[in-house]
Amino acid sequence: TPPVTPPTSAPPVPLLLQIEVKFAGTSVAHHEQPILPGAAFDVLLAPPDVAFWFPAAPALYTVEVRLLAGGRMIASATHRTGFRQLAAQGEQLLLNGDPICLRGALSWGWNPAVIVPWYTADQARAELRTLRAMGFNLVKLCLFIPNQVYYDVADEEGMLLWQEWPLWLPEVTTELRACAPSEYAEYMQLTRSHPSFVIYSLGCELDSSVDRPLLQELDGVAVH
């Protein structure tokens, strides 16, 4: 009987990562590199002549990430974002170097017709345009998290957002201390790329039971 030759595993298919940034339908930055399966990557792209996001001119960029195997695309993701800069000059808030006065309306996200605050693009746009017509340039999302459609439409409409995370008069238990930082990290992933966000609140009516170490930990998560 001839010896049995063990099967040899096929060599891994080379993977190619492609990242492209588009503005107004035109490619303004591009990067590609080989990548190993399961490997993390960190890429810095610098689009030239950046158009900043303003409420009156909400410039949005589209970022496309593609993964190719043997020249064939096997995965892709697309996301929009924008560039804006916040700064303080004494007590004056500056947006992209210009003074701005925030005039906000508070929303609880309540709608008797639905069980959760879930918006269609038309509903979100109608709400934001109504508020702008009333003289507001900001919406405070008080203790609730809408679906991503609301955030996307706010980016498109140039409406500023204040996100208050859903922590209200909490009973600070060992379990809360253990799970809150990771939950806040997941919250921030929902909003970090949206230029419309200018203010975050860790919660509402956080009394003395929410001590300094816990607040510092949550603040660190929100900042980083």
PDB file of N, CA, C and O in Angstrom, residues 17-94:
ATOM      1  N   LEU A  17      -6.711  45.954   0.887  1.00  0.00           N
ATOM      2  CA  LEU A  17      -7.601  46.937   1.506  1.00  0.00           C
ATOM      3  C   LEU A  17      -7.564  48.221   0.686  1.00  0.00           C
ATOM      4  O   LEU A  17      -6.488  48.727   0.372  1.00  0.00           O
ATOM      5  N   GLN A  18      -8.737  48.720   0.348  1.00  0.00           N
ATOM      6  CA  GLN A  18      -8.842  49.985  -0.371  1.00  0.00           C
ATOM      7  C   GLN A  18      -9.729  50.951   0.416  1.00  0.00           C
ATOM      8  O   GLN A  18     -10.799  50.555   0.881  1.00  0.00           O
ATOM      9  N   ILE A  19      -9.282  52.179   0.556  1.00  0.00           N
ATOM     10  CA  ILE A  19     -10.057  53.220   1.223  1.00  0.00           C
ATOM     11  C   ILE A  19     -10.104  54.431   0.305  1.00  0.00           C
ATOM     12  O   ILE A  19      -9.072  54.887  -0.194  1.00  0.00           O
ATOM     13  N   GLU A  20     -11.314  54.947   0.093  1.00  0.00           N
ATOM     14  CA  GLU A  20     -11.490  56.099  -0.781  1.00  0.00           C
ATOM     15  C   GLU A  20     -12.399  57.127  -0.117  1.00  0.00           C
ATOM     16  O   GLU A  20     -13.407  56.760   0.484  1.00  0.00           O
ATOM     17  N   VAL A  21     -12.004  58.383  -0.202  1.00  0.00           N
ATOM     18  CA  VAL A  21     -12.803  59.485   0.335  1.00  0.00           C
ATOM     19  C   VAL A  21     -13.322  60.308  -0.836  1.00  0.00           C
ATOM     20  O   VAL A  21     -12.556  60.708  -1.721  1.00  0.00           O
ATOM     21  N   LYS A  22     -14.640  60.541  -0.831  1.00  0.00           N
ATOM     22  CA  LYS A  22     -15.261  61.301  -1.911  1.00  0.00           C
ATOM     23  C   LYS A  22     -15.963  62.537  -1.358  1.00  0.00           C
ATOM     24  O   LYS A  22     -16.523  62.498  -0.264  1.00  0.00           O
ATOM     25  N   PHE A  23     -15.938  63.594  -2.147  1.00  0.00           N
ATOM     26  CA  PHE A  23     -16.666  64.817  -1.806  1.00  0.00           C
ATOM     27  C   PHE A  23     -17.384  65.295  -3.050  1.00  0.00           C
ATOM     28  O   PHE A  23     -16.769  65.462  -4.108  1.00  0.00           O
ATOM     29  N   ALA A  24     -18.695  65.478  -2.928  1.00  0.00           N
ATOM     30  CA  ALA A  24     -19.529  65.896  -4.061  1.00  0.00           C
ATOM     31  C   ALA A  24     -19.345  64.956  -5.250  1.00  0.00           C
ATOM     32  O   ALA A  24     -19.296  65.394  -6.414  1.00  0.00           O
ATOM     33  N   GLY A  25     -19.196  63.658  -4.953  1.00  0.00           N
ATOM     34  CA  GLY A  25     -19.081  62.655  -5.999  1.00  0.00           C
ATOM     35  C   GLY A  25     -17.698  62.494  -6.596  1.00  0.00           C
ATOM     36  O   GLY A  25     -17.482  61.636  -7.459  1.00  0.00           O
ATOM     37  N   THR A  26     -16.725  63.299  -6.145  1.00  0.00           N
ATOM     38  CA  THR A  26     -15.360  63.256  -6.683  1.00  0.00           C
ATOM     39  C   THR A  26     -14.412  62.653  -5.663  1.00  0.00           C
ATOM     40  O   THR A  26     -14.457  63.013  -4.478  1.00  0.00           O
ATOM     41  N   SER A  27     -13.551  61.758  -6.094  1.00  0.00           N
ATOM     42  CA  SER A  27     -12.568  61.156  -5.204  1.00  0.00           C
ATOM     43  C   SER A  27     -11.508  62.193  -4.829  1.00  0.00           C
ATOM     44  O   SER A  27     -10.890  62.821  -5.709  1.00  0.00           O
ATOM     45  N   VAL A  28     -11.295  62.396  -3.516  1.00  0.00           N
ATOM     46  CA  VAL A  28     -10.334  63.400  -3.063  1.00  0.00           C
ATOM     47  C   VAL A  28      -9.177  62.786  -2.284  1.00  0.00           C
ATOM     48  O   VAL A  28      -8.193  63.458  -1.984  1.00  0.00           O
ATOM     49  N   ALA A  29      -9.274  61.512  -1.927  1.00  0.00           N
ATOM     50  CA  ALA A  29      -8.174  60.830  -1.239  1.00  0.00           C
ATOM     51  C   ALA A  29      -8.369  59.336  -1.417  1.00  0.00           C
ATOM     52  O   ALA A  29      -9.500  58.837  -1.440  1.00  0.00           O
ATOM     53  N   HIS A  30      -7.241  58.615  -1.533  1.00  0.00           N
ATOM     54  CA  HIS A  30      -7.324  57.183  -1.782  1.00  0.00           C
ATOM     55  C   HIS A  30      -6.111  56.497  -1.152  1.00  0.00           C
ATOM     56  O   HIS A  30      -5.012  57.058  -1.122  1.00  0.00           O
ATOM     57  N   HIS A  31      -6.332  55.293  -0.674  1.00  0.00           N
ATOM     58  CA  HIS A  31      -5.236  54.517  -0.079  1.00  0.00           C
ATOM     59  C   HIS A  31      -5.531  53.040  -0.286  1.00  0.00           C
ATOM     60  O   HIS A  31      -6.678  52.606  -0.205  1.00  0.00           O
ATOM     61  N   GLU A  32      -4.485  52.267  -0.559  1.00  0.00           N
ATOM     62  CA  GLU A  32      -4.648  50.827  -0.600  1.00  0.00           C
ATOM     63  C   GLU A  32      -3.389  50.151  -0.075  1.00  0.00           C
ATOM     64  O   GLU A  32      -2.279  50.687  -0.206  1.00  0.00           O
ATOM     65  N   GLN A  33      -3.569  48.987   0.524  1.00  0.00           N
ATOM     66  CA  GLN A  33      -2.452  48.242   1.097  1.00  0.00           C
ATOM     67  C   GLN A  33      -2.848  46.780   1.231  1.00  0.00           C
ATOM     68  O   GLN A  33      -4.008  46.454   1.425  1.00  0.00           O
ATOM     69  N   PRO A  34      -1.859  45.875   1.131  1.00  0.00           N
ATOM     70  CA  PRO A  34      -2.145  44.475   1.430  1.00  0.00           C
ATOM     71  C   PRO A  34      -2.407  44.316   2.924  1.00  0.00           C
ATOM     72  O   PRO A  34      -1.890  45.089   3.743  1.00  0.00           O
ATOM     73  N   ILE A  35      -3.220  43.344   3.263  1.00  0.00           N
ATOM     74  CA  ILE A  35      -3.571  43.159   4.669  1.00  0.00           C
ATOM     75  C   ILE A  35      -3.745  41.673   4.947  1.00  0.00           C
ATOM     76  O   ILE A  35      -4.184  40.913   4.076  1.00  0.00           O
ATOM     77  N   LEU A  36      -3.392  41.245   6.151  1.00  0.00           N
ATOM     78  CA  LEU A  36      -3.548  39.854   6.550  1.00  0.00           C
ATOM     79  C   LEU A  36      -4.964  39.609   7.068  1.00  0.00           C
ATOM     80  O   LEU A  36      -5.585  40.513   7.634  1.00  0.00           O
ATOM     81  N   PRO A  37      -5.494  38.406   6.877  1.00  0.00           N
ATOM     82  CA  PRO A  37      -6.842  38.108   7.405  1.00  0.00           C
ATOM     83  C   PRO A  37      -6.915  38.351   8.908  1.00  0.00           C
ATOM     84  O   PRO A  37      -6.049  37.926   9.664  1.00  0.00           O
ATOM     85  N   GLY A  38      -7.936  39.087   9.319  1.00  0.00           N
ATOM     86  CA  GLY A  38      -8.143  39.354  10.738  1.00  0.00           C
ATOM     87  C   GLY A  38      -7.265  40.440  11.319  1.00  0.00           C
ATOM     88  O   GLY A  38      -7.368  40.747  12.509  1.00  0.00           O
ATOM     89  N   ALA A  39      -6.420  41.065  10.509  1.00  0.00           N
ATOM     90  CA  ALA A  39      -5.494  42.074  11.028  1.00  0.00           C
ATOM     91  C   ALA A  39      -6.191  43.418  11.197  1.00  0.00           C
ATOM     92  O   ALA A  39      -7.070  43.779  10.417  1.00  0.00           O
ATOM     93  N   ALA A  40      -5.791  44.147  12.218  1.00  0.00           N
ATOM     94  CA  ALA A  40      -6.275  45.514  12.409  1.00  0.00           C
ATOM     95  C   ALA A  40      -5.452  46.456  11.524  1.00  0.00           C
ATOM     96  O   ALA A  40      -4.341  46.132  11.118  1.00  0.00           O
ATOM     97  N   PHE A  41      -6.012  47.611  11.232  1.00  0.00           N
ATOM     98  CA  PHE A  41      -5.281  48.580  10.420  1.00  0.00           C
ATOM     99  C   PHE A  41      -5.595  49.986  10.901  1.00  0.00           C
ATOM    100  O   PHE A  41      -6.643  50.252  11.473  1.00  0.00           O
ATOM    101  N   ASP A  42      -4.654  50.881  10.681  1.00  0.00           N
ATOM    102  CA  ASP A  42      -4.801  52.287  11.069  1.00  0.00           C
ATOM    103  C   ASP A  42      -4.282  53.119   9.907  1.00  0.00           C
ATOM    104  O   ASP A  42      -3.096  53.058   9.575  1.00  0.00           O
ATOM    105  N   VAL A  43      -5.167  53.866   9.278  1.00  0.00           N
ATOM    106  CA  VAL A  43      -4.807  54.615   8.084  1.00  0.00           C
ATOM    107  C   VAL A  43      -5.144  56.082   8.289  1.00  0.00           C
ATOM    108  O   VAL A  43      -6.217  56.416   8.795  1.00  0.00           O
ATOM    109  N   LEU A  44      -4.241  56.948   7.921  1.00  0.00           N
ATOM    110  CA  LEU A  44      -4.456  58.391   8.005  1.00  0.00           C
ATOM    111  C   LEU A  44      -4.511  58.955   6.590  1.00  0.00           C
ATOM    112  O   LEU A  44      -3.554  58.843   5.831  1.00  0.00           O
ATOM    113  N   LEU A  45      -5.652  59.551   6.246  1.00  0.00           N
ATOM    114  CA  LEU A  45      -5.828  60.184   4.945  1.00  0.00           C
ATOM    115  C   LEU A  45      -6.039  61.691   5.147  1.00  0.00           C
ATOM    116  O   LEU A  45      -6.721  62.098   6.085  1.00  0.00           O
ATOM    117  N   ALA A  46      -5.471  62.467   4.270  1.00  0.00           N
ATOM    118  CA  ALA A  46      -5.569  63.928   4.394  1.00  0.00           C
ATOM    119  C   ALA A  46      -6.123  64.517   3.099  1.00  0.00           C
ATOM    120  O   ALA A  46      -5.358  64.844   2.183  1.00  0.00           O
ATOM    121  N   PRO A  47      -7.451  64.648   2.993  1.00  0.00           N
ATOM    122  CA  PRO A  47      -8.017  65.261   1.786  1.00  0.00           C
ATOM    123  C   PRO A  47      -7.539  66.700   1.648  1.00  0.00           C
ATOM    124  O   PRO A  47      -7.471  67.442   2.642  1.00  0.00           O
ATOM    125  N   PRO A  48      -7.209  67.140   0.447  1.00  0.00           N
ATOM    126  CA  PRO A  48      -6.754  68.532   0.264  1.00  0.00           C
ATOM    127  C   PRO A  48      -7.931  69.505   0.301  1.00  0.00           C
ATOM    128  O   PRO A  48      -9.069  69.151  -0.019  1.00  0.00           O
ATOM    129  N   ASP A  49      -7.637  70.730   0.695  1.00  0.00           N
ATOM    130  CA  ASP A  49      -8.640  71.811   0.660  1.00  0.00           C
ATOM    131  C   ASP A  49      -9.959  71.380   1.282  1.00  0.00           C
ATOM    132  O   ASP A  49     -11.028  71.379   0.650  1.00  0.00           O
ATOM    133  N   VAL A  50      -9.897  71.008   2.554  1.00  0.00           N
ATOM    134  CA  VAL A  50     -11.068  70.475   3.245  1.00  0.00           C
ATOM    135  C   VAL A  50     -12.185  71.516   3.309  1.00  0.00           C
ATOM    136  O   VAL A  50     -11.952  72.680   3.653  1.00  0.00           O
ATOM    137  N   ALA A  51     -13.391  71.087   2.989  1.00  0.00           N
ATOM    138  CA  ALA A  51     -14.581  71.929   3.141  1.00  0.00           C
ATOM    139  C   ALA A  51     -15.191  71.641   4.504  1.00  0.00           C
ATOM    140  O   ALA A  51     -15.592  70.503   4.776  1.00  0.00           O
ATOM    141  N   PHE A  52     -15.243  72.632   5.363  1.00  0.00           N
ATOM    142  CA  PHE A  52     -15.753  72.428   6.715  1.00  0.00           C
ATOM    143  C   PHE A  52     -17.278  72.371   6.727  1.00  0.00           C
ATOM    144  O   PHE A  52     -17.954  72.980   5.896  1.00  0.00           O
ATOM    145  N   TRP A  53     -17.792  71.610   7.697  1.00  0.00           N
ATOM    146  CA  TRP A  53     -19.232  71.457   7.889  1.00  0.00           C
ATOM    147  C   TRP A  53     -19.751  72.631   8.707  1.00  0.00           C
ATOM    148  O   TRP A  53     -19.322  72.859   9.840  1.00  0.00           O
ATOM    149  N   PHE A  54     -20.666  73.406   8.133  1.00  0.00           N
ATOM    150  CA  PHE A  54     -21.337  74.509   8.815  1.00  0.00           C
ATOM    151  C   PHE A  54     -22.847  74.241   8.800  1.00  0.00           C
ATOM    152  O   PHE A  54     -23.350  73.608   7.863  1.00  0.00           O
ATOM    153  N   PRO A  55     -23.586  74.751   9.786  1.00  0.00           N
ATOM    154  CA  PRO A  55     -25.047  74.613   9.726  1.00  0.00           C
ATOM    155  C   PRO A  55     -25.645  75.158   8.431  1.00  0.00           C
ATOM    156  O   PRO A  55     -26.589  74.573   7.895  1.00  0.00           O
ATOM    157  N   ALA A  56     -25.108  76.255   7.932  1.00  0.00           N
ATOM    158  CA  ALA A  56     -25.646  76.843   6.702  1.00  0.00           C
ATOM    159  C   ALA A  56     -25.119  76.163   5.449  1.00  0.00           C
ATOM    160  O   ALA A  56     -25.689  76.323   4.365  1.00  0.00           O
ATOM    161  N   ALA A  57     -24.034  75.403   5.593  1.00  0.00           N
ATOM    162  CA  ALA A  57     -23.430  74.705   4.447  1.00  0.00           C
ATOM    163  C   ALA A  57     -22.853  73.380   4.947  1.00  0.00           C
ATOM    164  O   ALA A  57     -21.649  73.259   5.162  1.00  0.00           O
ATOM    165  N   PRO A  58     -23.704  72.389   5.163  1.00  0.00           N
ATOM    166  CA  PRO A  58     -23.280  71.120   5.769  1.00  0.00           C
ATOM    167  C   PRO A  58     -22.530  70.216   4.784  1.00  0.00           C
ATOM    168  O   PRO A  58     -23.098  69.298   4.191  1.00  0.00           O
ATOM    169  N   ALA A  59     -21.234  70.494   4.600  1.00  0.00           N
ATOM    170  CA  ALA A  59     -20.413  69.715   3.674  1.00  0.00           C
ATOM    171  C   ALA A  59     -20.162  68.316   4.250  1.00  0.00           C
ATOM    172  O   ALA A  59     -19.674  68.178   5.377  1.00  0.00           O
ATOM    173  N   LEU A  60     -20.482  67.292   3.478  1.00  0.00           N
ATOM    174  CA  LEU A  60     -20.330  65.914   3.937  1.00  0.00           C
ATOM    175  C   LEU A  60     -19.439  65.133   2.979  1.00  0.00           C
ATOM    176  O   LEU A  60     -19.542  65.258   1.753  1.00  0.00           O
ATOM    177  N   TYR A  61     -18.572  64.327   3.554  1.00  0.00           N
ATOM    178  CA  TYR A  61     -17.673  63.456   2.808  1.00  0.00           C
ATOM    179  C   TYR A  61     -18.149  62.005   2.945  1.00  0.00           C
ATOM    180  O   TYR A  61     -18.700  61.621   3.975  1.00  0.00           O
ATOM    181  N   THR A  62     -17.919  61.225   1.901  1.00  0.00           N
ATOM    182  CA  THR A  62     -18.249  59.802   1.928  1.00  0.00           C
ATOM    183  C   THR A  62     -16.966  58.997   1.964  1.00  0.00           C
ATOM    184  O   THR A  62     -16.061  59.220   1.144  1.00  0.00           O
ATOM    185  N   VAL A  63     -16.881  58.093   2.927  1.00  0.00           N
ATOM    186  CA  VAL A  63     -15.714  57.218   3.070  1.00  0.00           C
ATOM    187  C   VAL A  63     -16.132  55.802   2.683  1.00  0.00           C
ATOM    188  O   VAL A  63     -17.084  55.255   3.239  1.00  0.00           O
ATOM    189  N   GLU A  64     -15.435  55.232   1.714  1.00  0.00           N
ATOM    190  CA  GLU A  64     -15.713  53.876   1.262  1.00  0.00           C
ATOM    191  C   GLU A  64     -14.519  52.980   1.595  1.00  0.00           C
ATOM    192  O   GLU A  64     -13.375  53.318   1.276  1.00  0.00           O
ATOM    193  N   VAL A  65     -14.791  51.861   2.236  1.00  0.00           N
ATOM    194  CA  VAL A  65     -13.760  50.879   2.575  1.00  0.00           C
ATOM    195  C   VAL A  65     -14.111  49.582   1.863  1.00  0.00           C
ATOM    196  O   VAL A  65     -15.234  49.081   1.984  1.00  0.00           O
ATOM    197  N   ARG A  66     -13.145  49.045   1.103  1.00  0.00           N
ATOM    198  CA  ARG A  66     -13.379  47.820   0.349  1.00  0.00           C
ATOM    199  C   ARG A  66     -12.275  46.811   0.647  1.00  0.00           C
ATOM    200  O   ARG A  66     -11.103  47.182   0.813  1.00  0.00           O
ATOM    201  N   LEU A  67     -12.644  45.544   0.676  1.00  0.00           N
ATOM    202  CA  LEU A  67     -11.692  44.454   0.872  1.00  0.00           C
ATOM    203  C   LEU A  67     -11.766  43.529  -0.322  1.00  0.00           C
ATOM    204  O   LEU A  67     -12.844  43.016  -0.660  1.00  0.00           O
ATOM    205  N   LEU A  68     -10.617  43.337  -0.986  1.00  0.00           N
ATOM    206  CA  LEU A  68     -10.552  42.513  -2.174  1.00  0.00           C
ATOM    207  C   LEU A  68      -9.728  41.260  -1.906  1.00  0.00           C
ATOM    208  O   LEU A  68      -8.701  41.321  -1.206  1.00  0.00           O
ATOM    209  N   ALA A  69     -10.156  40.152  -2.451  1.00  0.00           N
ATOM    210  CA  ALA A  69      -9.425  38.886  -2.375  1.00  0.00           C
ATOM    211  C   ALA A  69      -9.204  38.387  -3.785  1.00  0.00           C
ATOM    212  O   ALA A  69     -10.163  38.105  -4.512  1.00  0.00           O
ATOM    213  N   GLY A  70      -7.938  38.312  -4.202  1.00  0.00           N
ATOM    214  CA  GLY A  70      -7.640  37.884  -5.562  1.00  0.00           C
ATOM    215  C   GLY A  70      -8.281  38.766  -6.608  1.00  0.00           C
ATOM    216  O   GLY A  70      -8.704  38.278  -7.663  1.00  0.00           O
ATOM    217  N   GLY A  71      -8.393  40.051  -6.318  1.00  0.00           N
ATOM    218  CA  GLY A  71      -8.986  40.994  -7.260  1.00  0.00           C
ATOM    219  C   GLY A  71     -10.493  41.085  -7.210  1.00  0.00           C
ATOM    220  O   GLY A  71     -11.088  41.897  -7.917  1.00  0.00           O
ATOM    221  N   ARG A  72     -11.141  40.287  -6.363  1.00  0.00           N
ATOM    222  CA  ARG A  72     -12.601  40.301  -6.261  1.00  0.00           C
ATOM    223  C   ARG A  72     -13.025  40.914  -4.935  1.00  0.00           C
ATOM    224  O   ARG A  72     -12.497  40.540  -3.888  1.00  0.00           O
ATOM    225  N   MET A  73     -13.963  41.862  -4.969  1.00  0.00           N
ATOM    226  CA  MET A  73     -14.408  42.505  -3.740  1.00  0.00           C
ATOM    227  C   MET A  73     -15.241  41.522  -2.924  1.00  0.00           C
ATOM    228  O   MET A  73     -16.218  40.958  -3.414  1.00  0.00           O
ATOM    229  N   ILE A  74     -14.852  41.329  -1.660  1.00  0.00           N
ATOM    230  CA  ILE A  74     -15.580  40.391  -0.801  1.00  0.00           C
ATOM    231  C   ILE A  74     -16.287  41.099   0.357  1.00  0.00           C
ATOM    232  O   ILE A  74     -17.129  40.490   1.021  1.00  0.00           O
ATOM    233  N   ALA A  75     -15.971  42.359   0.601  1.00  0.00           N
ATOM    234  CA  ALA A  75     -16.647  43.116   1.662  1.00  0.00           C
ATOM    235  C   ALA A  75     -16.468  44.602   1.386  1.00  0.00           C
ATOM    236  O   ALA A  75     -15.469  45.026   0.797  1.00  0.00           O
ATOM    237  N   SER A  76     -17.457  45.367   1.823  1.00  0.00           N
ATOM    238  CA  SER A  76     -17.359  46.817   1.653  1.00  0.00           C
ATOM    239  C   SER A  76     -18.220  47.507   2.695  1.00  0.00           C
ATOM    240  O   SER A  76     -19.159  46.910   3.236  1.00  0.00           O
ATOM    241  N   ALA A  77     -17.887  48.746   2.979  1.00  0.00           N
ATOM    242  CA  ALA A  77     -18.658  49.561   3.913  1.00  0.00           C
ATOM    243  C   ALA A  77     -18.542  51.012   3.472  1.00  0.00           C
ATOM    244  O   ALA A  77     -17.495  51.440   2.969  1.00  0.00           O
ATOM    245  N   THR A  78     -19.630  51.752   3.651  1.00  0.00           N
ATOM    246  CA  THR A  78     -19.671  53.166   3.268  1.00  0.00           C
ATOM    247  C   THR A  78     -20.223  53.980   4.425  1.00  0.00           C
ATOM    248  O   THR A  78     -21.196  53.569   5.065  1.00  0.00           O
ATOM    249  N   HIS A  79     -19.586  55.115   4.704  1.00  0.00           N
ATOM    250  CA  HIS A  79     -20.061  55.969   5.787  1.00  0.00           C
ATOM    251  C   HIS A  79     -19.805  57.417   5.418  1.00  0.00           C
ATOM    252  O   HIS A  79     -18.828  57.731   4.729  1.00  0.00           O
ATOM    253  N   ARG A  80     -20.696  58.297   5.888  1.00  0.00           N
ATOM    254  CA  ARG A  80     -20.513  59.730   5.662  1.00  0.00           C
ATOM    255  C   ARG A  80     -20.019  60.400   6.932  1.00  0.00           C
ATOM    256  O   ARG A  80     -20.361  59.992   8.045  1.00  0.00           O
ATOM    257  N   THR A  81     -19.256  61.451   6.737  1.00  0.00           N
ATOM    258  CA  THR A  81     -18.771  62.219   7.879  1.00  0.00           C
ATOM    259  C   THR A  81     -18.492  63.642   7.405  1.00  0.00           C
ATOM    260  O   THR A  81     -18.713  63.985   6.245  1.00  0.00           O
ATOM    261  N   GLY A  82     -18.024  64.458   8.313  1.00  0.00           N
ATOM    262  CA  GLY A  82     -17.713  65.839   7.968  1.00  0.00           C
ATOM    263  C   GLY A  82     -16.621  66.378   8.869  1.00  0.00           C
ATOM    264  O   GLY A  82     -16.272  65.753   9.882  1.00  0.00           O
ATOM    265  N   PHE A  83     -16.093  67.516   8.509  1.00  0.00           N
ATOM    266  CA  PHE A  83     -15.023  68.150   9.273  1.00  0.00           C
ATOM    267  C   PHE A  83     -15.553  69.431   9.903  1.00  0.00           C
ATOM    268  O   PHE A  83     -16.102  70.296   9.211  1.00  0.00           O
ATOM    269  N   ARG A  84     -15.414  69.539  11.209  1.00  0.00           N
ATOM    270  CA  ARG A  84     -15.767  70.788  11.883  1.00  0.00           C
ATOM    271  C   ARG A  84     -14.924  70.911  13.140  1.00  0.00           C
ATOM    272  O   ARG A  84     -14.455  69.926  13.700  1.00  0.00           O
ATOM    273  N   GLN A  85     -14.719  72.125  13.592  1.00  0.00           N
ATOM    274  CA  GLN A  85     -13.845  72.395  14.725  1.00  0.00           C
ATOM    275  C   GLN A  85     -14.591  73.228  15.757  1.00  0.00           C
ATOM    276  O   GLN A  85     -15.202  74.244  15.423  1.00  0.00           O
ATOM    277  N   LEU A  86     -14.548  72.778  17.007  1.00  0.00           N
ATOM    278  CA  LEU A  86     -15.135  73.525  18.116  1.00  0.00           C
ATOM    279  C   LEU A  86     -14.019  74.073  18.990  1.00  0.00           C
ATOM    280  O   LEU A  86     -13.026  73.406  19.250  1.00  0.00           O
ATOM    281  N   ALA A  87     -14.194  75.299  19.449  1.00  0.00           N
ATOM    282  CA  ALA A  87     -13.205  75.927  20.328  1.00  0.00           C
ATOM    283  C   ALA A  87     -13.923  76.941  21.207  1.00  0.00           C
ATOM    284  O   ALA A  87     -15.073  77.320  20.944  1.00  0.00           O
ATOM    285  N   ALA A  88     -13.247  77.350  22.259  1.00  0.00           N
ATOM    286  CA  ALA A  88     -13.790  78.371  23.163  1.00  0.00           C
ATOM    287  C   ALA A  88     -12.872  79.572  23.162  1.00  0.00           C
ATOM    288  O   ALA A  88     -11.640  79.434  23.193  1.00  0.00           O
ATOM    289  N   GLN A  89     -13.481  80.746  23.138  1.00  0.00           N
ATOM    290  CA  GLN A  89     -12.746  81.996  23.265  1.00  0.00           C
ATOM    291  C   GLN A  89     -13.353  82.739  24.444  1.00  0.00           C
ATOM    292  O   GLN A  89     -14.346  83.448  24.306  1.00  0.00           O
ATOM    293  N   GLY A  90     -12.783  82.484  25.638  1.00  0.00           N
ATOM    294  CA  GLY A  90     -13.432  82.953  26.852  1.00  0.00           C
ATOM    295  C   GLY A  90     -14.718  82.175  27.043  1.00  0.00           C
ATOM    296  O   GLY A  90     -14.718  80.951  27.068  1.00  0.00           O
ATOM    297  N   GLU A  91     -15.846  82.886  27.121  1.00  0.00           N
ATOM    298  CA  GLU A  91     -17.143  82.234  27.242  1.00  0.00           C
ATOM    299  C   GLU A  91     -17.846  82.079  25.892  1.00  0.00           C
ATOM    300  O   GLU A  91     -18.974  81.599  25.832  1.00  0.00           O
ATOM    301  N   GLN A  92     -17.160  82.466  24.824  1.00  0.00           N
ATOM    302  CA  GLN A  92     -17.756  82.388  23.487  1.00  0.00           C
ATOM    303  C   GLN A  92     -17.397  81.070  22.812  1.00  0.00           C
ATOM    304  O   GLN A  92     -16.225  80.690  22.730  1.00  0.00           O
ATOM    305  N   LEU A  93     -18.407  80.344  22.317  1.00  0.00           N
ATOM    306  CA  LEU A  93     -18.184  79.124  21.554  1.00  0.00           C
ATOM    307  C   LEU A  93     -17.906  79.486  20.107  1.00  0.00           C
ATOM    308  O   LEU A  93     -18.588  80.333  19.529  1.00  0.00           O
ATOM    309  N   LEU A  94     -16.884  78.854  19.534  1.00  0.00           N
ATOM    310  CA  LEU A  94     -16.530  79.069  18.139  1.00  0.00           C
ATOM    311  C   LEU A  94     -16.748  77.773  17.368  1.00  0.00           C
ATOM    312  O   LEU A  94     -16.328  76.699  17.801  1.00  0.00           O
TER     313      LEU A  94
END
